[in-house]
CSV table of N, CA, C and O in Angstrom, one decimal:
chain,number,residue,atom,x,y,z
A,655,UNK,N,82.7,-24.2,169.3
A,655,UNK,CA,83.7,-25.2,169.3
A,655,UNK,C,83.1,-26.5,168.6
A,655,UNK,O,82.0,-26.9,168.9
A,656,UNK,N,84.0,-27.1,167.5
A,656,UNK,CA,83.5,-28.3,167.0
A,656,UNK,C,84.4,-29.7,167.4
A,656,UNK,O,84.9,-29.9,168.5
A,657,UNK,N,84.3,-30.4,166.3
A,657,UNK,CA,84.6,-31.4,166.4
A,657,UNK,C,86.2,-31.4,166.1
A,657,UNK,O,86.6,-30.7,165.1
A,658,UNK,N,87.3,-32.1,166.9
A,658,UNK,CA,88.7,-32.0,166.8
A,658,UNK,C,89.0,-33.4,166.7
A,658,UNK,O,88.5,-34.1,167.6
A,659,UNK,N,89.6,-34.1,165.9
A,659,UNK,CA,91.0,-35.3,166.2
A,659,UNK,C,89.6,-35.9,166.8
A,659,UNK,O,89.8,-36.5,167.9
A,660,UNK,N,87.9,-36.0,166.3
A,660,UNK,CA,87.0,-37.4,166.6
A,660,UNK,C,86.8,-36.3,167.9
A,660,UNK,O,86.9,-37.2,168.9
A,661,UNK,N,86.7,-35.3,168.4
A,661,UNK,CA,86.8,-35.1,169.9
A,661,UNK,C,86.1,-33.4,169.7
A,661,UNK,O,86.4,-32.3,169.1
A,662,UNK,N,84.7,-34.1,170.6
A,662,UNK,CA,84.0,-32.6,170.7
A,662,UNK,C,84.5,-32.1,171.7
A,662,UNK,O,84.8,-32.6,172.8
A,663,UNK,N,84.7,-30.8,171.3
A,663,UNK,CA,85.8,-29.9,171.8
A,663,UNK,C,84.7,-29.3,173.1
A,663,UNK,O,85.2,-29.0,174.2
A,664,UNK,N,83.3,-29.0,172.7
A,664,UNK,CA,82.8,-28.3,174.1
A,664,UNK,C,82.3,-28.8,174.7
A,664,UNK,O,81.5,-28.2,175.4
A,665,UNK,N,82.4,-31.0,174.9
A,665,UNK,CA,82.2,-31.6,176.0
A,665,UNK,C,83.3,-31.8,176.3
A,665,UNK,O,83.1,-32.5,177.3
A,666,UNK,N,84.8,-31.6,176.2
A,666,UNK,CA,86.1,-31.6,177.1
A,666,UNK,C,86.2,-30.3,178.0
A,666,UNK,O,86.8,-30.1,179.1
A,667,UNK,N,85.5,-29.4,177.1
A,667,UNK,CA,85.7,-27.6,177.9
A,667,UNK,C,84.3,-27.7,179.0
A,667,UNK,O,84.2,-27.0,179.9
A,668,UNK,N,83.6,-28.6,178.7
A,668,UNK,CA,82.5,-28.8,179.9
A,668,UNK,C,83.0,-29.6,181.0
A,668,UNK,O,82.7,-29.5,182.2
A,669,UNK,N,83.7,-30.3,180.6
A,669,UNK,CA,84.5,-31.4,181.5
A,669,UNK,C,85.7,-30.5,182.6
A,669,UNK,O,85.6,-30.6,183.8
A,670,UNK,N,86.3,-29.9,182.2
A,670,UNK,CA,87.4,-29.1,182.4
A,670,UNK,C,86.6,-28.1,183.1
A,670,UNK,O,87.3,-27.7,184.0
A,671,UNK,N,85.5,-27.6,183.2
A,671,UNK,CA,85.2,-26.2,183.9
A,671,UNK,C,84.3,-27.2,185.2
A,671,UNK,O,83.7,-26.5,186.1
A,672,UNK,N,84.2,-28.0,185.2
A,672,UNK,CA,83.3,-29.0,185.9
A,672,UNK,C,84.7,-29.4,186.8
A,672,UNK,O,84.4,-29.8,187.9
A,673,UNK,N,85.8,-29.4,186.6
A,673,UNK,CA,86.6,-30.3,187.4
A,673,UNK,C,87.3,-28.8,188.0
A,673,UNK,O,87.7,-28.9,189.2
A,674,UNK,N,87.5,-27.8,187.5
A,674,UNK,CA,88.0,-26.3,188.2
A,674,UNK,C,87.1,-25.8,189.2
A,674,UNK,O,87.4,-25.3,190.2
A,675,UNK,N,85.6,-26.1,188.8
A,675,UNK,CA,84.6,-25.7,189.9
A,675,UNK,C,84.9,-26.3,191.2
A,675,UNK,O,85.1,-25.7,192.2
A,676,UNK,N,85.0,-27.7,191.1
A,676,UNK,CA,85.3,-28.6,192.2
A,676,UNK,C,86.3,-27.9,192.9
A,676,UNK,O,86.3,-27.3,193.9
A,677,UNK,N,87.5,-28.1,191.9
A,677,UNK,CA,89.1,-27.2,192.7
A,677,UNK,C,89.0,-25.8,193.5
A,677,UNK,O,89.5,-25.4,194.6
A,678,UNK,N,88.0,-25.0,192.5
A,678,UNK,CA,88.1,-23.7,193.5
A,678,UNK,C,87.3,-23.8,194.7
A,678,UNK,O,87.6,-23.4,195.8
A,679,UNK,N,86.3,-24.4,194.5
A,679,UNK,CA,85.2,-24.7,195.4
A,679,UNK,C,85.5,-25.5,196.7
A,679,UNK,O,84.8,-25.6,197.7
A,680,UNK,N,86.8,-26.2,196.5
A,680,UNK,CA,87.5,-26.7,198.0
A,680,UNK,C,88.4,-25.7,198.1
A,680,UNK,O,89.1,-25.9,199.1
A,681,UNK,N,88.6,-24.8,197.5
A,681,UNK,CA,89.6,-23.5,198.3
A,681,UNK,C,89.0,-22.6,198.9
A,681,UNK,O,89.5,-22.1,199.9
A,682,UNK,N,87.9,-22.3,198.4
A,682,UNK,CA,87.3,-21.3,199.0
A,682,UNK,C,86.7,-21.1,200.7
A,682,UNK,O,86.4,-20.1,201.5
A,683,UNK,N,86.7,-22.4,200.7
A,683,UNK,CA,86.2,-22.1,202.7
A,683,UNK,C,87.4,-22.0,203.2
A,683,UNK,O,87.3,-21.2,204.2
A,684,UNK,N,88.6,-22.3,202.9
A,684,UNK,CA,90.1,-21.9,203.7
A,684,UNK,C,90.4,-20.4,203.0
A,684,UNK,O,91.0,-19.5,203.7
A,685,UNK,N,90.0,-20.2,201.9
A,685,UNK,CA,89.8,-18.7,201.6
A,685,UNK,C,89.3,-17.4,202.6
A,685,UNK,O,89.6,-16.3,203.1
A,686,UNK,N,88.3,-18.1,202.6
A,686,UNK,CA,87.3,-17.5,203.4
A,686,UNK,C,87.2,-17.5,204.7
A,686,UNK,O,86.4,-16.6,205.2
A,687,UNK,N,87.9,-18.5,205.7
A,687,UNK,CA,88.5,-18.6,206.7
A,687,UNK,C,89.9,-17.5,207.2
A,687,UNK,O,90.0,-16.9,208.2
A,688,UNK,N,90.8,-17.6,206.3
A,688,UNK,CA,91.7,-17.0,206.4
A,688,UNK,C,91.3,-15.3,206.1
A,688,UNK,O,92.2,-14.6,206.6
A,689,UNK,N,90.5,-14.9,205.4
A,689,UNK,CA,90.0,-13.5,205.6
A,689,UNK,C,89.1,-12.9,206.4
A,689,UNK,O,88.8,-11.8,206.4
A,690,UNK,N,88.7,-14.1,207.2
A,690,UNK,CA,88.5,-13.4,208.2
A,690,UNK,C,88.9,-14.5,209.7
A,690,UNK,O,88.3,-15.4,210.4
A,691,UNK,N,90.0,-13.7,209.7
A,691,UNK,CA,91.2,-14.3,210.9
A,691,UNK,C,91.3,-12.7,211.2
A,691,UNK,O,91.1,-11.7,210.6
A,692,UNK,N,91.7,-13.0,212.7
A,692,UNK,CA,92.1,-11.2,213.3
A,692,UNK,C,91.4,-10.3,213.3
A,692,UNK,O,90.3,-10.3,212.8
A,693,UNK,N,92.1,-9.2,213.8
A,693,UNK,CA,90.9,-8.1,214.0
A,693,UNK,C,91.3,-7.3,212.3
A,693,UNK,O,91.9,-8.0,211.4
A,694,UNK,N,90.9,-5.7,212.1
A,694,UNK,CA,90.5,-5.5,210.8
A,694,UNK,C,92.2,-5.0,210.5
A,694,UNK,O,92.7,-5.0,209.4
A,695,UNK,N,92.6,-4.7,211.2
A,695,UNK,CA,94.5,-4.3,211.3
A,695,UNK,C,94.9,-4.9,210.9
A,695,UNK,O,95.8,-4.6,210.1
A,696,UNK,N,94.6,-6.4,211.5
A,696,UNK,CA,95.8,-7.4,211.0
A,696,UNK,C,95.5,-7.9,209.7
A,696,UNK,O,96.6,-8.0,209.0
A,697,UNK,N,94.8,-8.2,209.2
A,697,UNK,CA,93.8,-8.2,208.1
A,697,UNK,C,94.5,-7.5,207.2
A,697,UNK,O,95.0,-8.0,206.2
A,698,UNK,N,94.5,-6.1,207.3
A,698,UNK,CA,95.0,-5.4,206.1
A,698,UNK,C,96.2,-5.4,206.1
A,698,UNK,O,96.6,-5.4,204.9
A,699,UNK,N,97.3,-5.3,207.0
A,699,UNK,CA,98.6,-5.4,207.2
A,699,UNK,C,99.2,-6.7,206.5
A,699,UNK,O,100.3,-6.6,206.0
A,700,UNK,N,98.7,-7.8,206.5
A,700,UNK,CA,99.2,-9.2,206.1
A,700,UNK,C,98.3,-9.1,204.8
A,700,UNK,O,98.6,-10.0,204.1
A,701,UNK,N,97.4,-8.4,204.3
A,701,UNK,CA,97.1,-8.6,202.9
A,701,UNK,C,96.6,-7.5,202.2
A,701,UNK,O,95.6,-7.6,201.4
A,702,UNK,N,97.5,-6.0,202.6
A,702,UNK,CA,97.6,-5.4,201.5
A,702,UNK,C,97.9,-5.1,200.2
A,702,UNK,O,97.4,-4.4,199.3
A,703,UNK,N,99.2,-5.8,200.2
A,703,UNK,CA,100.1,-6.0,199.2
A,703,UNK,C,99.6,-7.1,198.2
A,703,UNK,O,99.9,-7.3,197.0
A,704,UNK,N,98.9,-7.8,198.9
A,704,UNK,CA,98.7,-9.4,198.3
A,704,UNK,C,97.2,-9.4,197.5
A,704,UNK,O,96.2,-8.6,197.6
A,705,UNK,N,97.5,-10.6,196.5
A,705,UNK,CA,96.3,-11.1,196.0
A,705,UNK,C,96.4,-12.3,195.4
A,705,UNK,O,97.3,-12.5,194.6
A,706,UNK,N,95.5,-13.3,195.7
A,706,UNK,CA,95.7,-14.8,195.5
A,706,UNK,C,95.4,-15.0,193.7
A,706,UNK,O,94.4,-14.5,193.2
A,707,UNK,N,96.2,-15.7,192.7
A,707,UNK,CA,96.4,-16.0,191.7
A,707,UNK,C,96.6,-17.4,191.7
A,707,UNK,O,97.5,-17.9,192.3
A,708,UNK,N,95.8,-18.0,190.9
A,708,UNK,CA,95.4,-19.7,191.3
A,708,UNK,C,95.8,-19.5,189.0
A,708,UNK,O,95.6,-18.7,188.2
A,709,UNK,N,96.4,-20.6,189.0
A,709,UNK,CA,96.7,-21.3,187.7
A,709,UNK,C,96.6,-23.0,187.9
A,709,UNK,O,97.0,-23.5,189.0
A,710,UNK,N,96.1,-23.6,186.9
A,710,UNK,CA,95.2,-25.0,186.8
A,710,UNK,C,96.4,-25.9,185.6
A,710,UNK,O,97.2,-25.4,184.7
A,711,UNK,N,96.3,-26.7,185.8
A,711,UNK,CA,97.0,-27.9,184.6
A,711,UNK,C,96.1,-28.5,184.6
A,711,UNK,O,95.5,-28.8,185.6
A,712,UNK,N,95.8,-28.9,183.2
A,712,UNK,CA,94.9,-29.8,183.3
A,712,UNK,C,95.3,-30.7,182.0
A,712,UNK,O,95.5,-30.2,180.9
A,713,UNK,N,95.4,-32.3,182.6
A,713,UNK,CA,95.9,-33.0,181.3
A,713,UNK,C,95.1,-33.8,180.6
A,713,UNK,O,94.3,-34.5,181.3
A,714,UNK,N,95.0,-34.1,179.0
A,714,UNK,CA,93.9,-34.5,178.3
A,714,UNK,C,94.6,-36.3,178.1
A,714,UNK,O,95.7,-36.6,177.6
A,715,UNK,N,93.7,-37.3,178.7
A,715,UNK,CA,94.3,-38.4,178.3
A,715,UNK,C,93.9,-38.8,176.6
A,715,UNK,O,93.4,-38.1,175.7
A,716,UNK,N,94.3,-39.8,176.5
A,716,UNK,CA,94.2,-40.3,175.1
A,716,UNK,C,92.5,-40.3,174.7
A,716,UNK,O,92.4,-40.3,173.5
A,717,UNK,N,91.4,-40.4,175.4
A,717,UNK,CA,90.3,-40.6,175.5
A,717,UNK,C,89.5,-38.8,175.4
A,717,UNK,O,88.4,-38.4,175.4
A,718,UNK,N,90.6,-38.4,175.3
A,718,UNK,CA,90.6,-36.7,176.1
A,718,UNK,C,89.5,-36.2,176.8
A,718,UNK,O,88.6,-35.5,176.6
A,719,UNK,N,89.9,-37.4,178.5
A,719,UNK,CA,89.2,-37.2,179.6
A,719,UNK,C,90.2,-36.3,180.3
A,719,UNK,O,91.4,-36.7,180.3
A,720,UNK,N,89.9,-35.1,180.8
A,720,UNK,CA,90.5,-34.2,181.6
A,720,UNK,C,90.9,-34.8,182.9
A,720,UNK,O,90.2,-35.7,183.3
A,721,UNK,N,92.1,-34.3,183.7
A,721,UNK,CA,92.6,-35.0,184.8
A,721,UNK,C,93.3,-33.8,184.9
A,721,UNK,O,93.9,-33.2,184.0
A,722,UNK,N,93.0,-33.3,186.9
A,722,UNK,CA,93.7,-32.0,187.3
A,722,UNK,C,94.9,-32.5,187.4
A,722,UNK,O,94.7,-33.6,187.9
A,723,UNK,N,96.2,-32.2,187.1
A,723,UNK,CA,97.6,-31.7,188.1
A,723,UNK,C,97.9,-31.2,189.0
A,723,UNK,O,99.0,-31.1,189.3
């Protein structure tokens, strides 16, 4: 990645993977909490079917400082 519109493109993509870490990284103990709730029955019964799918916004200001949604 180079240089865009004055704007290095792989210190905005460092910025942005720096501010997702943070985000998953406060889901994960309620993640992790919540799998292991109940005994191993209830467990698989309430999340057989399932699988957690996380999608991010992230908006570039004029500065193109990254800011979550």
């Amino acid at each position: 990645l180079g240089l865009v519109r004055n704007v290095y493109a792989q210190a905005v993509w460092s910025k942005i993977c720096a501010i997702l870490k943070q985000a998953v990284g406060a889901l994960s103990t309620n993640l992790q909490d919540e799998a292991c709730t109940g005994t191993d029955a209830q467990r698989l019964a309430i999340h057989r079917d399932c699988f957690h799918l996380f999608g991010f916004d992230v908006l570039l200001d004029k500065g193109a400082t990254p800011h979550l949604l």
